[in-house]
Amino acid sequence: MDKIITQQLTDIANTFRERHLCALFEADPSRGRRYYVETANLWLNYSRNHLDDSAIEHLLMLANKSALDEKRQALFSGETLNQSETRAAKHTLLRAPLKPHDADSVEIHQVLKQMASFVADIQSNQIIADTVITDVVCIGIGGSELGTRIVHQALSASMRPRVQLHFLANIDGTAAKSVMRRVTKESTLFLITSKTFTTIETLQNFATLKAWFTQDFTEQAFMKRCYAITANPDAAIDLKFENKQIFKFWDWVGGRFSLWSAVGLPIAIAYGMETFSELLAGANQMDGHFLHTPFHENLPVMLALIHIWYGNFLGYPTRAVIPYAQKLEKFPAYLQQLEMESLGKSIDIEGQRLQYPTSPIIWGSAGSNGQHAFFQLLHQGSQIVPVDFIAALEPEHEFVDHHNALLANCLAQSQTLMTGGAIDKKEHGHFNGNRPSNFILMQKLTPFCLGQLLALYEHKVFTQSVIWNINAFDQWGVELGKRIASDILAHQTPNRPMTFADIQATFSHPHCADGKNTPDCDDSA
C-alpha cells in the first residue's frame, strides 16, 4: 500500500479514537443518506462506521494508487492475474452471455447446453431406463461443495427441489454413513466434483460409496449412475468414467469461484436450468456494476475499502457476518473460504513479506439466533467486532409479521451497536455503543439477488487483494497439509486402524516443510 496515503489514513484513524458514532451523526445528520450506494435490487448503507468525508477521500486515493482500475480491466480481459500458478482468473466469463469470437466463451456455453440436456433427461426419466431419480449425492469438498451447498440451502427454503441433494465432503466416515442411510441405491445419481480429480477426501468417499453400492449391484450399475465434474478429464477416464459422463471446467476456474461452472450442476438438477441461469444473471449484473461504476458508487469497492479501514487502520482483526435470513445461515462459512483462503496471505505478489495485516477472521451465524448466542460479546465485549448485517426487504413466504419482526431485530441490533444505552442503573446494564456495522439490503432473496450477493463479495475480495498487492487466486497453505497427510497415510497399513503409537510417532518425527526433523522448518517468524 502507498506509504504516504497509508500514513495519512493512520493519522485520520487516530482522530476517531475518541469520537463516538453518535457524534458523527449529530455533526452531519445527512450521513445516513449520503453514505449509501446501490445497484439493481441491492443496497449498502455504511453510515454507521467511523468514517468521514476525509477518510473516504483518502481510501479512494488508496484504491486509485493501487491501480485498481487497470487490475479490474485485466480481470475481465482474461490476463494472467494468478501469477504464482501462471493462470488467468476468468470466472466472470462463466456467467457472461455468449461471445462467439471467444473460444473459452463458446466452450462454456457448450457445457451449459450439456448441463441443460442432462437436466432434461433426468426430468424425463431417461438417465436410467424406467427409473425416477429421487436423490443426487454430491461428492466434493471446499470450492467443489461450499458454493453449491449455500445456494441449495438458500433456495430450498422457498422452492421445492425436484430431487433431493446430499452433500458428502468430510472424510469422516460418519458423513458417508449418513448419506448411505438417506438414499435408495437404484434411484440415486452420484456427482463427483474435483478440479484435479486427485483430492484425497473426494476419492476416498467415492471409493466408499462404490463399495457400499456394489454390495447389492454390479460395478457397471454403479458407474452408470456416476458423473464427473472436473478440469482433469483424463483422470476421470482413468477411473472408468466415459466421456459422456464428464462435465468439464477449466484450470483457470478457482475452486472458490467454481459455482458458476459445471460445479453448479446440482443446482440445475434440483431447481431447473432456468433457476441456475437466473443465478448466473445476477452475478453477471454485479460484474457489470463492478467493472463500469466509479469507485465512490461501486458496492464491491466501497465495501472492500471499509473492510480495509477496519483491519489496517482501526486495528480490528475480526469481522462478523450476520444474515437476517435463515436461508443464508451458512453464508458466513462460505465467506470463510472465499475471504480467508483468498486473502489469508503474508507474502505479496513480488514474493516479499508484508508489513501490514490482510484477511481478518470471518465468523457469524443467522440472526436472530445469534442474538441469543454471541451478541453479548458484540455489544459489551472487550474487543470491537465490526458487523456486516444482511437482510431482504421482501419475504419469500406469506408470514408478514414474522418478516417484520426479523427486520425489526436486524435494524435494532445495528442501531444499538452504534448508540448504546442502558437497561439498568448498574454498570453491568450499560452499553457504550460506538461499534461499527454495515447494512446490506436485498429487495428479495431470489436466485438473481443471491447471484448478486455472491459476486459482490467476490469482487470485494479481489479489490482488497489489489490494494494489498497479494494474489487472491492461489492457496499454497492448503496444498502443504494435503501433501503431509498423504505422506502420513503412506506409512499406515491399509484396513488397520491407526493406533495411539502411530499418532505419537508423528509428534516424534514431524514432517517439516524442508523434510528435516529440525525446529528451523517453521517460517512463522
mmCIF file of N, CA and C in Angstrom, residues 7 32 72 77 112 125 132 156 194-195 202 401 436 484 515 524:
data_model
loop_
_atom_site.group_PDB
_atom_site.id
_atom_site.type_symbol
_atom_site.label_atom_id
_atom_site.label_comp_id
_atom_site.label_asym_id
_atom_site.label_seq_id
_atom_site.Cartn_x
_atom_site.Cartn_y
_atom_site.Cartn_z
ATOM 1 N N GLN A 7 0.006 6.561 5.735
ATOM 2 C CA GLN A 7 0.281 7.384 6.919
ATOM 3 C C GLN A 7 -0.828 8.413 7.128
ATOM 4 N N GLY A 32 -26.606 9.422 7.004
ATOM 5 C CA GLY A 32 -27.355 8.197 6.775
ATOM 6 C C GLY A 32 -27.859 8.079 5.344
ATOM 7 N N ARG A 72 -8.924 -4.287 -12.497
ATOM 8 C CA ARG A 72 -10.259 -4.839 -12.757
ATOM 9 C C ARG A 72 -10.464 -5.026 -14.256
ATOM 10 N N SER A 77 -10.539 -9.009 -18.849
ATOM 11 C CA SER A 77 -9.964 -9.274 -20.167
ATOM 12 C C SER A 77 -9.182 -10.582 -20.199
ATOM 13 N N LEU A 112 -22.830 -25.552 -20.817
ATOM 14 C CA LEU A 112 -24.163 -25.181 -20.323
ATOM 15 C C LEU A 112 -25.253 -25.940 -21.085
ATOM 16 N N ASN A 125 -36.895 -38.936 -17.026
ATOM 17 C CA ASN A 125 -36.576 -40.318 -16.615
ATOM 18 C C ASN A 125 -35.820 -41.105 -17.686
ATOM 19 N N VAL A 132 -37.146 -43.335 -11.866
ATOM 20 C CA VAL A 132 -37.286 -41.946 -11.440
ATOM 21 C C VAL A 132 -36.140 -41.637 -10.486
ATOM 22 N N SER A 156 -33.795 -23.853 -1.142
ATOM 23 C CA SER A 156 -34.686 -24.930 -0.686
ATOM 24 C C SER A 156 -35.731 -24.454 0.308
ATOM 25 N N SER A 194 -14.225 -32.603 -8.548
ATOM 26 C CA SER A 194 -12.854 -32.324 -8.128
ATOM 27 C C SER A 194 -12.116 -31.703 -9.305
ATOM 28 N N LYS A 195 -11.497 -30.583 -9.077
ATOM 29 C CA LYS A 195 -10.790 -29.909 -10.170
ATOM 30 C C LYS A 195 -9.703 -30.803 -10.746
ATOM 31 N N THR A 202 -12.329 -36.603 -1.559
ATOM 32 C CA THR A 202 -13.326 -36.911 -2.588
ATOM 33 C C THR A 202 -13.162 -38.331 -3.121
ATOM 34 N N ASP A 401 -45.854 -10.889 9.463
ATOM 35 C CA ASP A 401 -45.477 -10.486 10.816
ATOM 36 C C ASP A 401 -44.134 -11.087 11.230
ATOM 37 N N PRO A 436 -19.097 -0.367 15.054
ATOM 38 C CA PRO A 436 -19.447 -0.138 13.646
ATOM 39 C C PRO A 436 -20.167 -1.314 12.996
ATOM 40 N N ILE A 484 1.386 -33.558 3.289
ATOM 41 C CA ILE A 484 1.838 -34.217 4.510
ATOM 42 C C ILE A 484 0.849 -35.305 4.925
ATOM 43 N N GLY A 515 11.633 -31.099 5.017
ATOM 44 C CA GLY A 515 11.885 -32.536 5.022
ATOM 45 C C GLY A 515 12.797 -32.996 6.130
ATOM 46 N N SER A 524 7.191 -19.087 10.525
ATOM 47 C CA SER A 524 6.201 -18.140 11.021
ATOM 48 C C SER A 524 6.814 -16.863 11.565
#
